Amino acid sequence: MCRVVDLQQAVLAKNDACAHTLREDLAARGTAVVNLLSSPGSGKTALLERELTLARSRGIPVAALTADLATENDAVRLARSGVPVKQVLTDGLCHLEAEMLGGHLNGWLPADTRLLFIENVGNLVCPASYDLGETLRIVLASVTEGEDKPLKYPTAFGLAHLVVVTKTDIADAVSFDEAEFRANVEQINPGVEVVLTSARAGEGDGALLDRALAARDGAPVHIPVMTRKSHHVHDAGDDQPRGEGHTHGEGHTHDESHSHGEGHTHTHTHSHASRKQGSHSHTADPDTVASSRS
């Protein structure tokens, strides 16, 4: 057991180091990363498509990378916004890692990109422990998921810089108790902002974009209590959290061995990446979807 824990900590420490380097490299070119985490079906793809479309209408250079176990459905939807989109297929891997992300960005991310939105694998367990070099980490939950979601997934919500509630247009229909949800978020992550949104009704349009731009331009970002209590420390002179110094959930383990489905085909051109780069990615312009895979 000790060896397993030691290996786990080594993997996470290596990821933190890669995330630090990636964050610095992207900051040097003026790009900030926004990491979106949620359960499957939370509505983050629909919300992100609206934010990307709004960014394009404002002339703000943004891009999006979306990760899924299979299918390119989300990338096709996001590409309708007209911004550069890349699909990463993880073939069973439950999260993205910083080194993997860096490999997929090389040669693809446009030089003038101000914001890179990462739509992480739909999962509130594994992705929560992996820093991707983000400036802003946003956790989303729909009104259909229950008010106790933050209590069930304390690491994900406890490390969020911003919490977003989606599908508020059906809040009454599912008897969503906003006050109870906010109280639970406050218990896990005191002081974090909670934003209400509805991709269908347009509530909260531009909220993610505005907060991401502000963070990119140096506005203070919420520092979660879980980060403050972490044994990790910020670099000297770093007065912004920038996603660094986060703690990792207890007992977090991964099965490194996983199989790839037989007969997996794509209609788009793609290259096979190494396991280090993690996943199979199709690189696409706004009219085509690109993808890659380990």
mmCIF file of N, CA and C in Angstrom, residues 103-229:
data_model
loop_
_atom_site.group_PDB
_atom_site.id
_atom_site.type_symbol
_atom_site.label_atom_id
_atom_site.label_comp_id
_atom_site.label_asym_id
_atom_site.label_seq_id
_atom_site.Cartn_x
_atom_site.Cartn_y
_atom_site.Cartn_z
ATOM 1 N N GLY A 103 1.290 18.380 -25.006
ATOM 2 C CA GLY A 103 1.570 17.697 -26.263
ATOM 3 C C GLY A 103 0.537 17.992 -27.326
ATOM 4 N N HIS A 104 -0.712 18.101 -26.925
ATOM 5 C CA HIS A 104 -1.781 18.370 -27.889
ATOM 6 C C HIS A 104 -1.804 19.832 -28.352
ATOM 7 N N LEU A 105 -1.273 20.722 -27.524
ATOM 8 C CA LEU A 105 -1.265 22.140 -27.900
ATOM 9 C C LEU A 105 -0.156 22.481 -28.880
ATOM 10 N N ASN A 106 0.934 21.734 -28.814
ATOM 11 C CA ASN A 106 2.073 21.997 -29.699
ATOM 12 C C ASN A 106 1.668 21.913 -31.174
ATOM 13 N N GLY A 107 1.908 23.010 -31.893
ATOM 14 C CA GLY A 107 1.604 23.022 -33.314
ATOM 15 C C GLY A 107 0.148 23.243 -33.658
ATOM 16 N N TRP A 108 -0.704 23.353 -32.656
ATOM 17 C CA TRP A 108 -2.133 23.561 -32.946
ATOM 18 C C TRP A 108 -2.653 24.902 -32.440
ATOM 19 N N LEU A 109 -2.350 25.264 -31.209
ATOM 20 C CA LEU A 109 -2.953 26.454 -30.605
ATOM 21 C C LEU A 109 -2.489 27.716 -31.329
ATOM 22 N N PRO A 110 -3.429 28.502 -31.880
ATOM 23 C CA PRO A 110 -3.060 29.744 -32.567
ATOM 24 C C PRO A 110 -2.276 30.687 -31.651
ATOM 25 N N ALA A 111 -1.306 31.353 -32.219
ATOM 26 C CA ALA A 111 -0.385 32.182 -31.432
ATOM 27 C C ALA A 111 -1.083 33.329 -30.709
ATOM 28 N N ASP A 112 -2.194 33.830 -31.259
ATOM 29 C CA ASP A 112 -2.843 34.998 -30.667
ATOM 30 C C ASP A 112 -3.937 34.640 -29.665
ATOM 31 N N THR A 113 -4.054 33.377 -29.306
ATOM 32 C CA THR A 113 -5.124 32.937 -28.409
ATOM 33 C C THR A 113 -5.004 33.599 -27.039
ATOM 34 N N ARG A 114 -6.064 34.252 -26.603
ATOM 35 C CA ARG A 114 -6.061 34.878 -25.285
ATOM 36 C C ARG A 114 -6.596 33.927 -24.223
ATOM 37 N N LEU A 115 -7.611 33.141 -24.601
ATOM 38 C CA LEU A 115 -8.200 32.179 -23.666
ATOM 39 C C LEU A 115 -8.300 30.813 -24.318
ATOM 40 N N LEU A 116 -7.852 29.796 -23.606
ATOM 41 C CA LEU A 116 -8.028 28.412 -24.041
ATOM 42 C C LEU A 116 -8.956 27.726 -23.056
ATOM 43 N N PHE A 117 -10.131 27.340 -23.522
ATOM 44 C CA PHE A 117 -11.092 26.638 -22.681
ATOM 45 C C PHE A 117 -10.869 25.131 -22.816
ATOM 46 N N ILE A 118 -10.700 24.452 -21.681
ATOM 47 C CA ILE A 118 -10.541 23.009 -21.660
ATOM 48 C C ILE A 118 -11.827 22.398 -21.121
ATOM 49 N N GLU A 119 -12.532 21.649 -21.958
ATOM 50 C CA GLU A 119 -13.708 20.907 -21.497
ATOM 51 C C GLU A 119 -13.202 19.526 -21.085
ATOM 52 N N ASN A 120 -12.975 19.356 -19.790
ATOM 53 C CA ASN A 120 -12.374 18.138 -19.278
ATOM 54 C C ASN A 120 -13.319 16.952 -19.408
ATOM 55 N N VAL A 121 -12.791 15.762 -19.211
ATOM 56 C CA VAL A 121 -13.607 14.548 -19.241
ATOM 57 C C VAL A 121 -14.733 14.691 -18.228
ATOM 58 N N GLY A 122 -15.943 14.270 -18.593
ATOM 59 C CA GLY A 122 -17.099 14.374 -17.710
ATOM 60 C C GLY A 122 -16.955 13.484 -16.492
ATOM 61 N N ASN A 123 -16.478 14.072 -15.373
ATOM 62 C CA ASN A 123 -16.101 13.278 -14.213
ATOM 63 C C ASN A 123 -15.676 14.260 -13.128
ATOM 64 N N LEU A 124 -16.196 14.129 -11.936
ATOM 65 C CA LEU A 124 -15.811 15.037 -10.859
ATOM 66 C C LEU A 124 -14.832 14.404 -9.877
ATOM 67 N N VAL A 125 -14.307 13.220 -10.196
ATOM 68 C CA VAL A 125 -13.365 12.548 -9.299
ATOM 69 C C VAL A 125 -11.940 12.706 -9.815
ATOM 70 N N CYS A 126 -11.597 11.982 -10.864
ATOM 71 C CA CYS A 126 -10.213 11.976 -11.357
ATOM 72 C C CYS A 126 -9.692 13.357 -11.770
ATOM 73 N N PRO A 127 -10.416 14.119 -12.589
ATOM 74 C CA PRO A 127 -9.870 15.400 -13.059
ATOM 75 C C PRO A 127 -9.583 16.396 -11.938
ATOM 76 N N ALA A 128 -10.253 16.236 -10.802
ATOM 77 C CA ALA A 128 -10.107 17.204 -9.717
ATOM 78 C C ALA A 128 -8.684 17.264 -9.174
ATOM 79 N N SER A 129 -7.943 16.160 -9.276
ATOM 80 C CA SER A 129 -6.598 16.102 -8.698
ATOM 81 C C SER A 129 -5.494 16.553 -9.650
ATOM 82 N N TYR A 130 -5.855 16.856 -10.905
ATOM 83 C CA TYR A 130 -4.837 17.155 -11.910
ATOM 84 C C TYR A 130 -4.881 18.610 -12.356
ATOM 85 N N ASP A 131 -3.871 19.356 -11.969
ATOM 86 C CA ASP A 131 -3.681 20.730 -12.427
ATOM 87 C C ASP A 131 -3.288 20.683 -13.903
ATOM 88 N N LEU A 132 -3.952 21.483 -14.727
ATOM 89 C CA LEU A 132 -3.633 21.537 -16.157
ATOM 90 C C LEU A 132 -2.945 22.849 -16.534
ATOM 91 N N GLY A 133 -2.421 23.545 -15.551
ATOM 92 C CA GLY A 133 -1.802 24.832 -15.840
ATOM 93 C C GLY A 133 -2.824 25.934 -16.006
ATOM 94 N N GLU A 134 -4.004 25.719 -15.406
ATOM 95 C CA GLU A 134 -5.091 26.675 -15.597
ATOM 96 C C GLU A 134 -4.913 27.934 -14.759
ATOM 97 N N THR A 135 -5.444 29.010 -15.284
ATOM 98 C CA THR A 135 -5.564 30.252 -14.539
ATOM 99 C C THR A 135 -6.867 30.260 -13.760
ATOM 100 N N LEU A 136 -7.876 29.617 -14.337
ATOM 101 C CA LEU A 136 -9.198 29.585 -13.722
ATOM 102 C C LEU A 136 -9.763 28.177 -13.811
ATOM 103 N N ARG A 137 -10.170 27.634 -12.660
ATOM 104 C CA ARG A 137 -10.818 26.321 -12.628
ATOM 105 C C ARG A 137 -12.284 26.531 -12.284
ATOM 106 N N ILE A 138 -13.159 26.086 -13.179
ATOM 107 C CA ILE A 138 -14.596 26.268 -13.001
ATOM 108 C C ILE A 138 -15.266 24.906 -12.878
ATOM 109 N N VAL A 139 -16.063 24.724 -11.826
ATOM 110 C CA VAL A 139 -16.828 23.502 -11.641
ATOM 111 C C VAL A 139 -18.294 23.816 -11.890
ATOM 112 N N LEU A 140 -18.923 22.995 -12.725
ATOM 113 C CA LEU A 140 -20.318 23.205 -13.096
ATOM 114 C C LEU A 140 -21.192 22.080 -12.553
ATOM 115 N N ALA A 141 -22.417 22.426 -12.182
ATOM 116 C CA ALA A 141 -23.410 21.437 -11.757
ATOM 117 C C ALA A 141 -24.773 21.917 -12.217
ATOM 118 N N SER A 142 -25.556 21.015 -12.769
ATOM 119 C CA SER A 142 -26.894 21.394 -13.223
ATOM 120 C C SER A 142 -27.886 21.300 -12.068
ATOM 121 N N VAL A 143 -29.011 21.970 -12.227
ATOM 122 C CA VAL A 143 -30.037 21.962 -11.178
ATOM 123 C C VAL A 143 -30.627 20.568 -10.974
ATOM 124 N N THR A 144 -30.438 19.680 -11.946
ATOM 125 C CA THR A 144 -30.984 18.321 -11.843
ATOM 126 C C THR A 144 -30.117 17.386 -11.003
ATOM 127 N N GLU A 145 -28.906 17.831 -10.639
ATOM 128 C CA GLU A 145 -27.959 16.949 -9.958
ATOM 129 C C GLU A 145 -28.093 16.938 -8.440
ATOM 130 N N GLY A 146 -28.918 17.814 -7.899
ATOM 131 C CA GLY A 146 -29.130 17.818 -6.454
ATOM 132 C C GLY A 146 -28.305 18.860 -5.731
ATOM 133 N N GLU A 147 -28.873 19.379 -4.663
ATOM 134 C CA GLU A 147 -28.223 20.448 -3.903
ATOM 135 C C GLU A 147 -27.001 19.964 -3.122
ATOM 136 N N ASP A 148 -26.906 18.640 -2.891
ATOM 137 C CA ASP A 148 -25.800 18.108 -2.096
ATOM 138 C C ASP A 148 -24.588 17.708 -2.936
ATOM 139 N N LYS A 149 -24.585 18.060 -4.208
ATOM 140 C CA LYS A 149 -23.461 17.708 -5.085
ATOM 141 C C LYS A 149 -22.118 18.176 -4.512
ATOM 142 N N PRO A 150 -22.019 19.400 -4.016
ATOM 143 C CA PRO A 150 -20.726 19.847 -3.467
ATOM 144 C C PRO A 150 -20.254 18.999 -2.292
ATOM 145 N N LEU A 151 -21.174 18.485 -1.503
ATOM 146 C CA LEU A 151 -20.809 17.667 -0.346
ATOM 147 C C LEU A 151 -20.327 16.289 -0.782
ATOM 148 N N LYS A 152 -20.850 15.801 -1.897
ATOM 149 C CA LYS A 152 -20.465 14.484 -2.396
ATOM 150 C C LYS A 152 -19.122 14.506 -3.113
ATOM 151 N N TYR A 153 -18.758 15.663 -3.665
ATOM 152 C CA TYR A 153 -17.505 15.804 -4.412
ATOM 153 C C TYR A 153 -16.707 16.987 -3.863
ATOM 154 N N PRO A 154 -16.237 16.862 -2.617
ATOM 155 C CA PRO A 154 -15.594 18.005 -1.953
ATOM 156 C C PRO A 154 -14.287 18.455 -2.601
ATOM 157 N N THR A 155 -13.520 17.524 -3.207
ATOM 158 C CA THR A 155 -12.262 17.947 -3.824
ATOM 159 C C THR A 155 -12.523 18.810 -5.050
ATOM 160 N N ALA A 156 -13.447 18.371 -5.899
ATOM 161 C CA ALA A 156 -13.761 19.134 -7.109
ATOM 162 C C ALA A 156 -14.280 20.528 -6.763
ATOM 163 N N PHE A 157 -15.268 20.593 -5.878
ATOM 164 C CA PHE A 157 -15.838 21.894 -5.518
ATOM 165 C C PHE A 157 -14.902 22.680 -4.604
ATOM 166 N N GLY A 158 -14.117 21.962 -3.810
ATOM 167 C CA GLY A 158 -13.223 22.632 -2.867
ATOM 168 C C GLY A 158 -12.050 23.322 -3.518
ATOM 169 N N LEU A 159 -11.711 22.938 -4.749
ATOM 170 C CA LEU A 159 -10.587 23.550 -5.464
ATOM 171 C C LEU A 159 -11.042 24.509 -6.560
ATOM 172 N N ALA A 160 -12.337 24.757 -6.656
ATOM 173 C CA ALA A 160 -12.862 25.619 -7.722
ATOM 174 C C ALA A 160 -12.591 27.092 -7.437
ATOM 175 N N HIS A 161 -12.254 27.813 -8.498
ATOM 176 C CA HIS A 161 -12.152 29.273 -8.417
ATOM 177 C C HIS A 161 -13.512 29.917 -8.675
ATOM 178 N N LEU A 162 -14.406 29.158 -9.292
ATOM 179 C CA LEU A 162 -15.744 29.640 -9.632
ATOM 180 C C LEU A 162 -16.655 28.431 -9.755
ATOM 181 N N VAL A 163 -17.869 28.537 -9.241
ATOM 182 C CA VAL A 163 -18.864 27.471 -9.359
ATOM 183 C C VAL A 163 -20.013 27.985 -10.208
ATOM 184 N N VAL A 164 -20.422 27.170 -11.183
ATOM 185 C CA VAL A 164 -21.487 27.570 -12.099
ATOM 186 C C VAL A 164 -22.640 26.578 -12.017
ATOM 187 N N VAL A 165 -23.834 27.111 -11.842
ATOM 188 C CA VAL A 165 -25.050 26.294 -11.872
ATOM 189 C C VAL A 165 -25.655 26.410 -13.260
ATOM 190 N N THR A 166 -25.961 25.287 -13.892
ATOM 191 C CA THR A 166 -26.508 25.275 -15.248
ATOM 192 C C THR A 166 -27.976 24.833 -15.260
ATOM 193 N N LYS A 167 -28.625 25.087 -16.403
ATOM 194 C CA LYS A 167 -30.010 24.657 -16.646
ATOM 195 C C LYS A 167 -31.002 25.276 -15.659
ATOM 196 N N THR A 168 -30.774 26.534 -15.301
ATOM 197 C CA THR A 168 -31.662 27.183 -14.339
ATOM 198 C C THR A 168 -33.073 27.387 -14.869
ATOM 199 N N ASP A 169 -33.245 27.252 -16.197
ATOM 200 C CA ASP A 169 -34.584 27.407 -16.766
ATOM 201 C C ASP A 169 -35.536 26.304 -16.310
ATOM 202 N N ILE A 170 -34.995 25.185 -15.800
ATOM 203 C CA ILE A 170 -35.863 24.108 -15.322
ATOM 204 C C ILE A 170 -35.745 23.931 -13.807
ATOM 205 N N ALA A 171 -35.186 24.933 -13.135
ATOM 206 C CA ALA A 171 -34.981 24.838 -11.687
ATOM 207 C C ALA A 171 -36.297 24.612 -10.941
ATOM 208 N N ASP A 172 -37.332 25.328 -11.317
ATOM 209 C CA ASP A 172 -38.624 25.173 -10.643
ATOM 210 C C ASP A 172 -39.212 23.784 -10.885
ATOM 211 N N ALA A 173 -39.042 23.294 -12.101
ATOM 212 C CA ALA A 173 -39.614 21.991 -12.449
ATOM 213 C C ALA A 173 -39.004 20.851 -11.634
ATOM 214 N N VAL A 174 -37.743 20.994 -11.260
ATOM 215 C CA VAL A 174 -37.077 19.925 -10.489
ATOM 216 C C VAL A 174 -36.926 20.302 -9.017
ATOM 217 N N SER A 175 -37.595 21.387 -8.621
ATOM 218 C CA SER A 175 -37.593 21.839 -7.220
ATOM 219 C C SER A 175 -36.177 22.071 -6.683
ATOM 220 N N PHE A 176 -35.368 22.713 -7.494
ATOM 221 C CA PHE A 176 -34.000 23.013 -7.081
ATOM 222 C C PHE A 176 -34.002 24.073 -6.003
ATOM 223 N N ASP A 177 -33.293 23.804 -4.910
ATOM 224 C CA ASP A 177 -33.210 24.729 -3.788
ATOM 225 C C ASP A 177 -31.879 25.485 -3.881
ATOM 226 N N GLU A 178 -31.927 26.666 -4.461
ATOM 227 C CA GLU A 178 -30.702 27.440 -4.676
ATOM 228 C C GLU A 178 -30.005 27.784 -3.371
ATOM 229 N N ALA A 179 -30.772 28.163 -2.360
ATOM 230 C CA ALA A 179 -30.180 28.554 -1.082
ATOM 231 C C ALA A 179 -29.425 27.382 -0.448
ATOM 232 N N GLU A 180 -29.994 26.197 -0.516
ATOM 233 C CA GLU A 180 -29.332 25.025 0.056
ATOM 234 C C GLU A 180 -28.056 24.694 -0.709
ATOM 235 N N PHE A 181 -28.111 24.789 -2.041
ATOM 236 C CA PHE A 181 -26.920 24.526 -2.859
ATOM 237 C C PHE A 181 -25.810 25.505 -2.505
ATOM 238 N N ARG A 182 -26.161 26.792 -2.419
ATOM 239 C CA ARG A 182 -25.161 27.808 -2.086
ATOM 240 C C ARG A 182 -24.561 27.552 -0.706
ATOM 241 N N ALA A 183 -25.390 27.138 0.239
ATOM 242 C CA ALA A 183 -24.905 26.860 1.585
ATOM 243 C C ALA A 183 -23.919 25.688 1.575
ATOM 244 N N ASN A 184 -24.201 24.683 0.771
ATOM 245 C CA ASN A 184 -23.304 23.532 0.677
ATOM 246 C C ASN A 184 -21.984 23.898 0.007
ATOM 247 N N VAL A 185 -22.056 24.735 -1.021
ATOM 248 C CA VAL A 185 -20.829 25.209 -1.666
ATOM 249 C C VAL A 185 -19.996 26.007 -0.665
ATOM 250 N N GLU A 186 -20.650 26.871 0.088
ATOM 251 C CA GLU A 186 -19.956 27.711 1.065
ATOM 252 C C GLU A 186 -19.284 26.860 2.145
ATOM 253 N N GLN A 187 -19.912 25.752 2.513
ATOM 254 C CA GLN A 187 -19.342 24.857 3.514
ATOM 255 C C GLN A 187 -18.037 24.226 3.012
ATOM 256 N N ILE A 188 -17.992 23.899 1.730
ATOM 257 C CA ILE A 188 -16.821 23.244 1.152
ATOM 258 C C ILE A 188 -15.760 24.241 0.711
ATOM 259 N N ASN A 189 -16.199 25.377 0.172
ATOM 260 C CA ASN A 189 -15.271 26.347 -0.419
ATOM 261 C C ASN A 189 -15.737 27.762 -0.065
ATOM 262 N N PRO A 190 -15.500 28.184 1.165
ATOM 263 C CA PRO A 190 -15.991 29.494 1.620
ATOM 264 C C PRO A 190 -15.522 30.653 0.738
ATOM 265 N N GLY A 191 -16.491 31.466 0.354
ATOM 266 C CA GLY A 191 -16.167 32.679 -0.396
ATOM 267 C C GLY A 191 -16.152 32.539 -1.901
ATOM 268 N N VAL A 192 -16.263 31.319 -2.418
ATOM 269 C CA VAL A 192 -16.235 31.154 -3.862
ATOM 270 C C VAL A 192 -17.535 31.693 -4.474
ATOM 271 N N GLU A 193 -17.424 32.315 -5.630
ATOM 272 C CA GLU A 193 -18.598 32.861 -6.308
ATOM 273 C C GLU A 193 -19.398 31.754 -6.978
ATOM 274 N N VAL A 194 -20.719 31.862 -6.896
ATOM 275 C CA VAL A 194 -21.633 30.931 -7.572
ATOM 276 C C VAL A 194 -22.414 31.724 -8.608
ATOM 277 N N VAL A 195 -22.345 31.277 -9.861
ATOM 278 C CA VAL A 195 -23.013 31.968 -10.964
ATOM 279 C C VAL A 195 -24.121 31.087 -11.520
ATOM 280 N N LEU A 196 -25.286 31.669 -11.751
ATOM 281 C CA LEU A 196 -26.427 30.943 -12.311
ATOM 282 C C LEU A 196 -26.473 31.140 -13.826
ATOM 283 N N THR A 197 -26.686 30.041 -14.569
ATOM 284 C CA THR A 197 -26.718 30.131 -16.030
ATOM 285 C C THR A 197 -27.782 29.224 -16.629
ATOM 286 N N SER A 198 -28.187 29.579 -17.826
ATOM 287 C CA SER A 198 -29.065 28.736 -18.632
ATOM 288 C C SER A 198 -28.718 28.968 -20.093
ATOM 289 N N ALA A 199 -28.161 27.952 -20.728
ATOM 290 C CA ALA A 199 -27.815 28.082 -22.140
ATOM 291 C C ALA A 199 -29.066 28.259 -22.985
ATOM 292 N N ARG A 200 -30.154 27.665 -22.555
ATOM 293 C CA ARG A 200 -31.402 27.765 -23.320
ATOM 294 C C ARG A 200 -32.056 29.130 -23.164
ATOM 295 N N ALA A 201 -32.114 29.647 -21.941
ATOM 296 C CA ALA A 201 -32.791 30.919 -21.689
ATOM 297 C C ALA A 201 -31.862 32.126 -21.812
ATOM 298 N N GLY A 202 -30.561 31.874 -21.814
ATOM 299 C CA GLY A 202 -29.611 32.976 -21.952
ATOM 300 C C GLY A 202 -29.188 33.602 -20.643
ATOM 301 N N GLU A 203 -29.637 33.050 -19.522
ATOM 302 C CA GLU A 203 -29.223 33.593 -18.233
ATOM 303 C C GLU A 203 -27.715 33.395 -18.038
ATOM 304 N N GLY A 204 -27.057 34.439 -17.600
ATOM 305 C CA GLY A 204 -25.626 34.349 -17.334
ATOM 306 C C GLY A 204 -24.753 34.369 -18.574
ATOM 307 N N ASP A 205 -25.321 34.728 -19.725
ATOM 308 C CA ASP A 205 -24.517 34.792 -20.951
ATOM 309 C C ASP A 205 -23.316 35.718 -20.749
ATOM 310 N N GLY A 206 -22.140 35.226 -21.085
ATOM 311 C CA GLY A 206 -20.935 36.023 -20.990
ATOM 312 C C GLY A 206 -20.265 35.986 -19.627
ATOM 313 N N ALA A 207 -20.900 35.340 -18.647
ATOM 314 C CA ALA A 207 -20.335 35.329 -17.293
ATOM 315 C C ALA A 207 -18.992 34.616 -17.255
ATOM 316 N N LEU A 208 -18.901 33.453 -17.887
ATOM 317 C CA LEU A 208 -17.636 32.711 -17.893
ATOM 318 C C LEU A 208 -16.566 33.470 -18.662
ATOM 319 N N LEU A 209 -16.957 34.016 -19.803
ATOM 320 C CA LEU A 209 -16.017 34.759 -20.637
ATOM 321 C C LEU A 209 -15.474 35.974 -19.900
ATOM 322 N N ASP A 210 -16.350 36.749 -19.275
ATOM 323 C CA ASP A 210 -15.922 37.962 -18.583
ATOM 324 C C ASP A 210 -14.983 37.646 -17.421
ATOM 325 N N ARG A 211 -15.303 36.614 -16.659
ATOM 326 C CA ARG A 211 -14.464 36.265 -15.511
ATOM 327 C C ARG A 211 -13.125 35.678 -15.961
ATOM 328 N N ALA A 212 -13.154 34.933 -17.051
ATOM 329 C CA ALA A 212 -11.914 34.365 -17.580
ATOM 330 C C ALA A 212 -10.990 35.469 -18.099
ATOM 331 N N LEU A 213 -11.559 36.437 -18.799
ATOM 332 C CA LEU A 213 -10.763 37.555 -19.310
ATOM 333 C C LEU A 213 -10.183 38.380 -18.167
ATOM 334 N N ALA A 214 -10.980 38.588 -17.134
ATOM 335 C CA ALA A 214 -10.507 39.347 -15.986
ATOM 336 C C ALA A 214 -9.335 38.635 -15.310
ATOM 337 N N ALA A 215 -9.457 37.315 -15.146
ATOM 338 C CA ALA A 215 -8.379 36.537 -14.534
ATOM 339 C C ALA A 215 -7.131 36.573 -15.402
ATOM 340 N N ARG A 216 -7.327 36.489 -16.703
ATOM 341 C CA ARG A 216 -6.193 36.529 -17.629
ATOM 342 C C ARG A 216 -5.463 37.858 -17.548
ATOM 343 N N ASP A 217 -6.235 38.933 -17.312
ATOM 344 C CA ASP A 217 -5.649 40.270 -17.262
ATOM 345 C C ASP A 217 -5.146 40.654 -15.875
ATOM 346 N N GLY A 218 -5.156 39.696 -14.939
ATOM 347 C CA GLY A 218 -4.548 39.933 -13.637
ATOM 348 C C GLY A 218 -5.480 40.238 -12.497
ATOM 349 N N ALA A 219 -6.803 40.173 -12.717
ATOM 350 C CA ALA A 219 -7.735 40.402 -11.617
ATOM 351 C C ALA A 219 -7.572 39.294 -10.574
ATOM 352 N N PRO A 220 -7.785 39.613 -9.301
ATOM 353 C CA PRO A 220 -7.648 38.591 -8.250
ATOM 354 C C PRO A 220 -8.586 37.411 -8.500
ATOM 355 N N VAL A 221 -8.066 36.215 -8.289
ATOM 356 C CA VAL A 221 -8.837 34.984 -8.424
ATOM 357 C C VAL A 221 -9.051 34.403 -7.034
ATOM 358 N N HIS A 222 -10.241 33.900 -6.793
ATOM 359 C CA HIS A 222 -10.548 33.289 -5.498
ATOM 360 C C HIS A 222 -9.530 32.202 -5.150
ATOM 361 N N ILE A 223 -9.045 32.218 -3.916
ATOM 362 C CA ILE A 223 -8.121 31.185 -3.452
ATOM 363 C C ILE A 223 -8.879 30.251 -2.510
ATOM 364 N N PRO A 224 -9.152 29.032 -2.946
ATOM 365 C CA PRO A 224 -9.910 28.098 -2.096
ATOM 366 C C PRO A 224 -9.187 27.779 -0.790
ATOM 367 N N VAL A 225 -9.951 27.562 0.264
ATOM 368 C CA VAL A 225 -9.378 27.184 1.554
ATOM 369 C C VAL A 225 -8.563 25.911 1.419
ATOM 370 N N MET A 226 -9.032 24.984 0.603
ATOM 371 C CA MET A 226 -8.321 23.723 0.414
ATOM 372 C C MET A 226 -6.930 23.964 -0.160
ATOM 373 N N THR A 227 -6.792 24.993 -0.999
ATOM 374 C CA THR A 227 -5.487 25.348 -1.543
ATOM 375 C C THR A 227 -4.603 25.946 -0.466
ATOM 376 N N ARG A 228 -5.186 26.797 0.375
ATOM 377 C CA ARG A 228 -4.403 27.455 1.434
ATOM 378 C C ARG A 228 -3.867 26.436 2.430
ATOM 379 N N LYS A 229 -4.638 25.380 2.658
ATOM 380 C CA LYS A 229 -4.235 24.366 3.626
ATOM 381 C C LYS A 229 -3.248 23.360 3.039
#
